[in-house]
Tab-separated table of C-alpha atoms in Angstrom:
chain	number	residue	atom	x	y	z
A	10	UNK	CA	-40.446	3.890	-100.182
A	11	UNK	CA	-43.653	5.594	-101.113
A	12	UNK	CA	-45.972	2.329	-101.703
A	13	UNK	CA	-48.831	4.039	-103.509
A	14	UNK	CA	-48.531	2.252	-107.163
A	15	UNK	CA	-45.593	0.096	-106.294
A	16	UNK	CA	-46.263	-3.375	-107.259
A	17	UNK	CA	-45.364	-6.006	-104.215
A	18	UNK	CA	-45.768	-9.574	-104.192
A	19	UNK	CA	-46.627	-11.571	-101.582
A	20	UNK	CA	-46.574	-15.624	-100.372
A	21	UNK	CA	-48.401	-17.499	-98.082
A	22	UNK	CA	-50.848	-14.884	-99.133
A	23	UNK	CA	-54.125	-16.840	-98.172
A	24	UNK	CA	-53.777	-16.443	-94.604
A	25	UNK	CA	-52.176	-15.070	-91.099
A	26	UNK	CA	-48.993	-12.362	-91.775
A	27	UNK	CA	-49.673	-12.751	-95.366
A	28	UNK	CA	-53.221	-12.145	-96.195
A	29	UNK	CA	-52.765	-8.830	-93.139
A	30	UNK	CA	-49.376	-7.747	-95.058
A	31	UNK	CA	-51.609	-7.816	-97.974
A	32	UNK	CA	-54.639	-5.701	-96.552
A	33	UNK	CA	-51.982	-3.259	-95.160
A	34	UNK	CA	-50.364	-2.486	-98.628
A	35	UNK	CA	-53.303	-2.530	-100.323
A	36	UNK	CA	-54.700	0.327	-97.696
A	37	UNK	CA	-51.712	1.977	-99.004
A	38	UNK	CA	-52.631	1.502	-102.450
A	39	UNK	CA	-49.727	-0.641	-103.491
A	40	UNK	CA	-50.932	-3.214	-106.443
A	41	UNK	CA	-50.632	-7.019	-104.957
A	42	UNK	CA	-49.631	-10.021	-106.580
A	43	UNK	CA	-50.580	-12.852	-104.008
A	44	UNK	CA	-48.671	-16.380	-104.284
A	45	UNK	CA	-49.954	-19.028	-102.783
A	46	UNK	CA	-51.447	-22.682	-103.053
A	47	UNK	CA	-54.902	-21.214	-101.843
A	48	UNK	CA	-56.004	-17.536	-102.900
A	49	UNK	CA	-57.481	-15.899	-99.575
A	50	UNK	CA	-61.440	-15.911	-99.321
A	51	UNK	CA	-63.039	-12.686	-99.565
A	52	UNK	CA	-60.004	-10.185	-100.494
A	53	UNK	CA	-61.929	-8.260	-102.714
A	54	UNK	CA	-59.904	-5.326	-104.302
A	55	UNK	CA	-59.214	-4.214	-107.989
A	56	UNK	CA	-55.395	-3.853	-107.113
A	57	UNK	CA	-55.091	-6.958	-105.981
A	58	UNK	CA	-54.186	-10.334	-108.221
A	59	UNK	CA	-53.582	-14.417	-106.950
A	60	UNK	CA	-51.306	-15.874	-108.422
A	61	UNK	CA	-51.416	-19.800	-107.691
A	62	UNK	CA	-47.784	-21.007	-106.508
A	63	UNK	CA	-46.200	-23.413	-105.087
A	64	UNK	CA	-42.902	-21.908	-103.853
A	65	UNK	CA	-41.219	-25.250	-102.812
A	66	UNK	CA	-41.361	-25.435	-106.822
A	67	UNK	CA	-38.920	-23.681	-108.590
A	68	UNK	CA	-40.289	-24.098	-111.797
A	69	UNK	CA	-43.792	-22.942	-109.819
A	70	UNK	CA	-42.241	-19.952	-109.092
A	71	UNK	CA	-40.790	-18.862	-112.572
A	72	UNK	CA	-44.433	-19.393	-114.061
A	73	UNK	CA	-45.885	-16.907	-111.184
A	74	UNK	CA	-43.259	-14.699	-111.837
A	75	UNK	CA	-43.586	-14.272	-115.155
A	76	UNK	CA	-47.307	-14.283	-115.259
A	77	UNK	CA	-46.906	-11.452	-112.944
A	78	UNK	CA	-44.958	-9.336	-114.860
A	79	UNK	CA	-47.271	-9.857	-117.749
A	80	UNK	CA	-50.455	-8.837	-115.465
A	81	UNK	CA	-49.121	-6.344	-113.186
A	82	UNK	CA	-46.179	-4.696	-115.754
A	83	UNK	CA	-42.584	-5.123	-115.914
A	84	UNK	CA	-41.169	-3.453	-112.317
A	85	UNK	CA	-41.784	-5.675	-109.385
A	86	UNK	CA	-40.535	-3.095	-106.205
A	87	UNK	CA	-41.454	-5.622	-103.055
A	88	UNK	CA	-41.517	-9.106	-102.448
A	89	UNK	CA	-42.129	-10.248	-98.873
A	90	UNK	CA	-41.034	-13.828	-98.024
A	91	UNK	CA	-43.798	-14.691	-95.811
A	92	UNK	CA	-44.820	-18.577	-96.830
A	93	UNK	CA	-43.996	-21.019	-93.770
A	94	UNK	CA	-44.436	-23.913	-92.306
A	95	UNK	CA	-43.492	-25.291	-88.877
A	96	UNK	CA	-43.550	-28.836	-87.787
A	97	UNK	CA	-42.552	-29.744	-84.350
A	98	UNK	CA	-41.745	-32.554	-82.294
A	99	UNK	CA	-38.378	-34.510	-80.836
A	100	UNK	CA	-35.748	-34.790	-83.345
A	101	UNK	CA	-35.425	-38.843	-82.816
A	102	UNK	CA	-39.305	-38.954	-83.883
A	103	UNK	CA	-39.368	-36.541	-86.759
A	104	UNK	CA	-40.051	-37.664	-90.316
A	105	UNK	CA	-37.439	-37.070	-92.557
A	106	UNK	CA	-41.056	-35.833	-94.709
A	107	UNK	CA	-41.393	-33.354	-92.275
A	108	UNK	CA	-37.965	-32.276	-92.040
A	109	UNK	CA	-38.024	-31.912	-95.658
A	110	UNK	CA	-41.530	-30.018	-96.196
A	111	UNK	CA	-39.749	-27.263	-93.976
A	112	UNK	CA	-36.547	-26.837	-95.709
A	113	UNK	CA	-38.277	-26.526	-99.018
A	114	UNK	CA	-40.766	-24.139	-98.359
A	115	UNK	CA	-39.090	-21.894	-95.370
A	116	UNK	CA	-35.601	-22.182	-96.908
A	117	UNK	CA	-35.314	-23.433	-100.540
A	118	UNK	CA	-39.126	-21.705	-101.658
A	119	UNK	CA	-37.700	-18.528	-99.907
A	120	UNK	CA	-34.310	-18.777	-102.476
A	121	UNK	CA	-36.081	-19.363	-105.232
A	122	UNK	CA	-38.375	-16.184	-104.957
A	123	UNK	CA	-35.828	-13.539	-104.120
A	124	UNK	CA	-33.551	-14.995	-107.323
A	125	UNK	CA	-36.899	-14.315	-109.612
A	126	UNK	CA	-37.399	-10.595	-108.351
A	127	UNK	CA	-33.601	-9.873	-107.906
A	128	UNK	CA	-32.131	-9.113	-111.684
A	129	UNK	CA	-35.229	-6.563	-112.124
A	130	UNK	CA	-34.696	-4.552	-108.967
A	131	UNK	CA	-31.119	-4.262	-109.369
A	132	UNK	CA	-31.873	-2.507	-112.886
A	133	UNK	CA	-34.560	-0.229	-111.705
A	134	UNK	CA	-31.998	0.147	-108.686
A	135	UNK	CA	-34.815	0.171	-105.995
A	136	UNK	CA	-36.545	-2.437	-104.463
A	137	UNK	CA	-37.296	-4.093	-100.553
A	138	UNK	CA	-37.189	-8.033	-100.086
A	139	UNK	CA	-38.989	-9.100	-96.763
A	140	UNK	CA	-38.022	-11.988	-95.101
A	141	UNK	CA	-40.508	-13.399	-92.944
A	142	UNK	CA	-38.114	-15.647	-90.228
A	143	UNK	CA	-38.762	-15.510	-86.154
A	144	UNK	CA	-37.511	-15.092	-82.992
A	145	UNK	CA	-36.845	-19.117	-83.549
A	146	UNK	CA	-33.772	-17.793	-85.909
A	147	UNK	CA	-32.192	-16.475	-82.796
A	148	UNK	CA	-32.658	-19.027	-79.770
A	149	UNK	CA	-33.271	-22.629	-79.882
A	150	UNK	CA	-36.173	-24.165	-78.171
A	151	UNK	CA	-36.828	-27.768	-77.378
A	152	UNK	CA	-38.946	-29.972	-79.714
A	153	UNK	CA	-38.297	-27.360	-82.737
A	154	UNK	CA	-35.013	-27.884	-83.583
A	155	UNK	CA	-35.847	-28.418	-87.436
A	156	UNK	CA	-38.025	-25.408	-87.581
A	157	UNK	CA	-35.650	-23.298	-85.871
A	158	UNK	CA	-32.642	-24.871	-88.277
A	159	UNK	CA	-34.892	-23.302	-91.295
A	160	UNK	CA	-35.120	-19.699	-88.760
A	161	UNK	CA	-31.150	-19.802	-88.491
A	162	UNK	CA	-30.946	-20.113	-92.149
A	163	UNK	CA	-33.154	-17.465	-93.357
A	164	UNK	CA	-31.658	-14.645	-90.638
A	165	UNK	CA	-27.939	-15.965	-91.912
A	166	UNK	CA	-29.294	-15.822	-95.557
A	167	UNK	CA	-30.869	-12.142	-95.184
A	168	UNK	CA	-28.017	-11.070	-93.559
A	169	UNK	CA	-25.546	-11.793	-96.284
A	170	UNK	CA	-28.159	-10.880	-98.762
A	171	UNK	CA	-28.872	-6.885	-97.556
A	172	UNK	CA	-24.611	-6.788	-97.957
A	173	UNK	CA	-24.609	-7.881	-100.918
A	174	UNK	CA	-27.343	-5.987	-102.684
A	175	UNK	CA	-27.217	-2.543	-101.009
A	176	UNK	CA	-24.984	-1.065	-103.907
A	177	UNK	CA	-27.668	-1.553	-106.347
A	178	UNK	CA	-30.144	0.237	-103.954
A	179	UNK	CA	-32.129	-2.970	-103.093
A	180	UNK	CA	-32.990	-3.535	-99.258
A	181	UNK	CA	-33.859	-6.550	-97.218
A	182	UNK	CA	-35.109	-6.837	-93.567
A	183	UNK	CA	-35.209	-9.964	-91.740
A	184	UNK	CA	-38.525	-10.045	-89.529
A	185	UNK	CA	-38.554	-11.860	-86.802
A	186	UNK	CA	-41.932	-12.444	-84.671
A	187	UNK	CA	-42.540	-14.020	-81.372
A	188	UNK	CA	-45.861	-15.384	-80.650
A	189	UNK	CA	-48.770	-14.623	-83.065
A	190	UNK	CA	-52.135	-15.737	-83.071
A	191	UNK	CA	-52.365	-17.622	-86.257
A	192	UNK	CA	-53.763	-20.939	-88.123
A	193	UNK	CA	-49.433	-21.464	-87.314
A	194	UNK	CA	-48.941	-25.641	-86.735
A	195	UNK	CA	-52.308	-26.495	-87.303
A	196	UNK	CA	-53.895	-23.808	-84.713
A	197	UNK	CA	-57.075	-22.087	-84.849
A	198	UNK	CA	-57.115	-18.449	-83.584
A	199	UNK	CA	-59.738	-17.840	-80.978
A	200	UNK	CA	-62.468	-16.053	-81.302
A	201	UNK	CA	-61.405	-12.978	-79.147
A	202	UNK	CA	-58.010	-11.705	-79.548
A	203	UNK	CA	-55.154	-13.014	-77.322
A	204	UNK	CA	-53.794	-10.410	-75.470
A	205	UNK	CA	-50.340	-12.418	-74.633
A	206	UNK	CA	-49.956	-12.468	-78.616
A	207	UNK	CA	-49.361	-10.333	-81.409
A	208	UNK	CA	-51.872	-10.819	-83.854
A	209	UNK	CA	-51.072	-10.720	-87.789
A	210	UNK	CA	-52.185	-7.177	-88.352
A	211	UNK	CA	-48.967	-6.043	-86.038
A	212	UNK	CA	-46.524	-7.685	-87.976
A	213	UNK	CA	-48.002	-6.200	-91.197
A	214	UNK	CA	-48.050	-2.873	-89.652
A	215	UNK	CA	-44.540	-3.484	-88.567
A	216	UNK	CA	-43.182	-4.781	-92.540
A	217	UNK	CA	-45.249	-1.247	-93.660
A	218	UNK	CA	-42.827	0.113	-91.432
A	219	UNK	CA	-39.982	-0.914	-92.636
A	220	UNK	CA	-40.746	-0.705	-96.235
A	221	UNK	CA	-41.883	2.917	-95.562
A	222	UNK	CA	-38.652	4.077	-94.453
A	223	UNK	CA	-36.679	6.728	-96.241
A	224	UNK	CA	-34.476	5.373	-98.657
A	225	UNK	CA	-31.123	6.152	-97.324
A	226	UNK	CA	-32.619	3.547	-94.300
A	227	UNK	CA	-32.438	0.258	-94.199
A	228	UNK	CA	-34.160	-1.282	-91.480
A	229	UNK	CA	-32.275	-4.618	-91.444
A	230	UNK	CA	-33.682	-6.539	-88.986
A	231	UNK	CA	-36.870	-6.518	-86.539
A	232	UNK	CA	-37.326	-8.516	-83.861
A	233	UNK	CA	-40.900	-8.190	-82.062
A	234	UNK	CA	-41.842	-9.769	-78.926
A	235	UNK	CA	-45.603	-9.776	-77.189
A	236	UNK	CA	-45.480	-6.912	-74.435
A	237	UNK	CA	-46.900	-9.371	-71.368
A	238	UNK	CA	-46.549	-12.740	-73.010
A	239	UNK	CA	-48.323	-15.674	-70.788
């Protein structure tokens, strides 16, 4: 897809993968409609537009939507699934709160964004959905079982998705990052970059990637791993 005056819309926009995915279509002069609880300090551009959402909200997220399409114009051509939230810790010991505040914003939120931008693209017969998951939606690790449960569920639901909406020209790719230096369960990136991590820029580069491809491609699923992790 050629981004240049594509409209894309983005969640979990005010930070990490999100607010990088954001700077990276923007540099390709795709118009951005940013979703999120918080807008992201300092993103200064004339093609770009937050939108506050909560995306655990369905009712949040058919507001945003259509204040969107009233802002930005009728066609919506991207919408990367980015918003996530990870909470860790041994399954006899975890909050059913916790449990909960992952479901509905990796899972549920997730759902309720690609049915809002779904009806429109099959029309126009072209658009990309994004789904931000992890390498935890392929492996299971010790003390993350809930947040890899969420993983599982958004690779499985990506995968049945890109099947089902490839005849109307719509394509999904499931990306799925290893370790990246993020604010991710409450960390604070370093000063310096981590060399045994991605950082958030990569992954945006690597969802430009994908979206950039011709259109007879669908890149369906990513999977990207640190070269020399620690």
């Amino acid at each position: 897809m050629e981004l240049s005056g594509k409209v894309a819309i983005i969640t979990g926009v005010s930070k990490g993968i999100g607010r990088a995915t954001a700077e990276a279509l923007l540099a390709k002069g795709a118009v951005v409609a940013g979703w999120g609880r918080t807008a992201p300090e300092g993103l200064a551009n004339e093609r770009f537009q937050f939108f506050e959402c909560d995306i655990r909200d369905e009712v949040s997220v058919k507001e945003a939507y259509t204040n969107t399409l009233r802002e930005l114009g009728p066609a919506v051509h991207v919408l990367v699934n980015n918003a996530g939230i990870g909470n860790f810790g041994p399954i006899d010991g975890f909050s059913s709160e916790d449990w909960h505040a992952m479901f509905d914003t990796n899972v549920h939120g997730l759902f309720y964004c690609t049915r809002a931008v779904l009806p429109e693209m099959k029309k126009q017969q072209e658009g990309h959905i994004i789904n931000v998951a992890s390498l935890a939606g392929t492996a299971g690790t010790a003390k993350l079982a809930g947040y890899c449960a969420t993983k599982y569920a958004v690779r499985g639901f990506s995968d049945a998705l890109f099947k089902e909406v490839r005849p109307d020209g719509v394509r999904v790719t499931c990306v799925m990052p290893g370790s990246v230096e993020t604010n991710f369960n409450g960390a604070e990136p370093g000063q310096e970059p981590d060399p045994h991590k991605m950082q958030p820029e990569d992954i945006a580069a690597a969802i430009v990637h994908a979206l950039e491809a011709p259109q007879p491609v669908m890149i369906s699923e990513l999977q990207m791993r640190p070269t020399q992790p620690k």
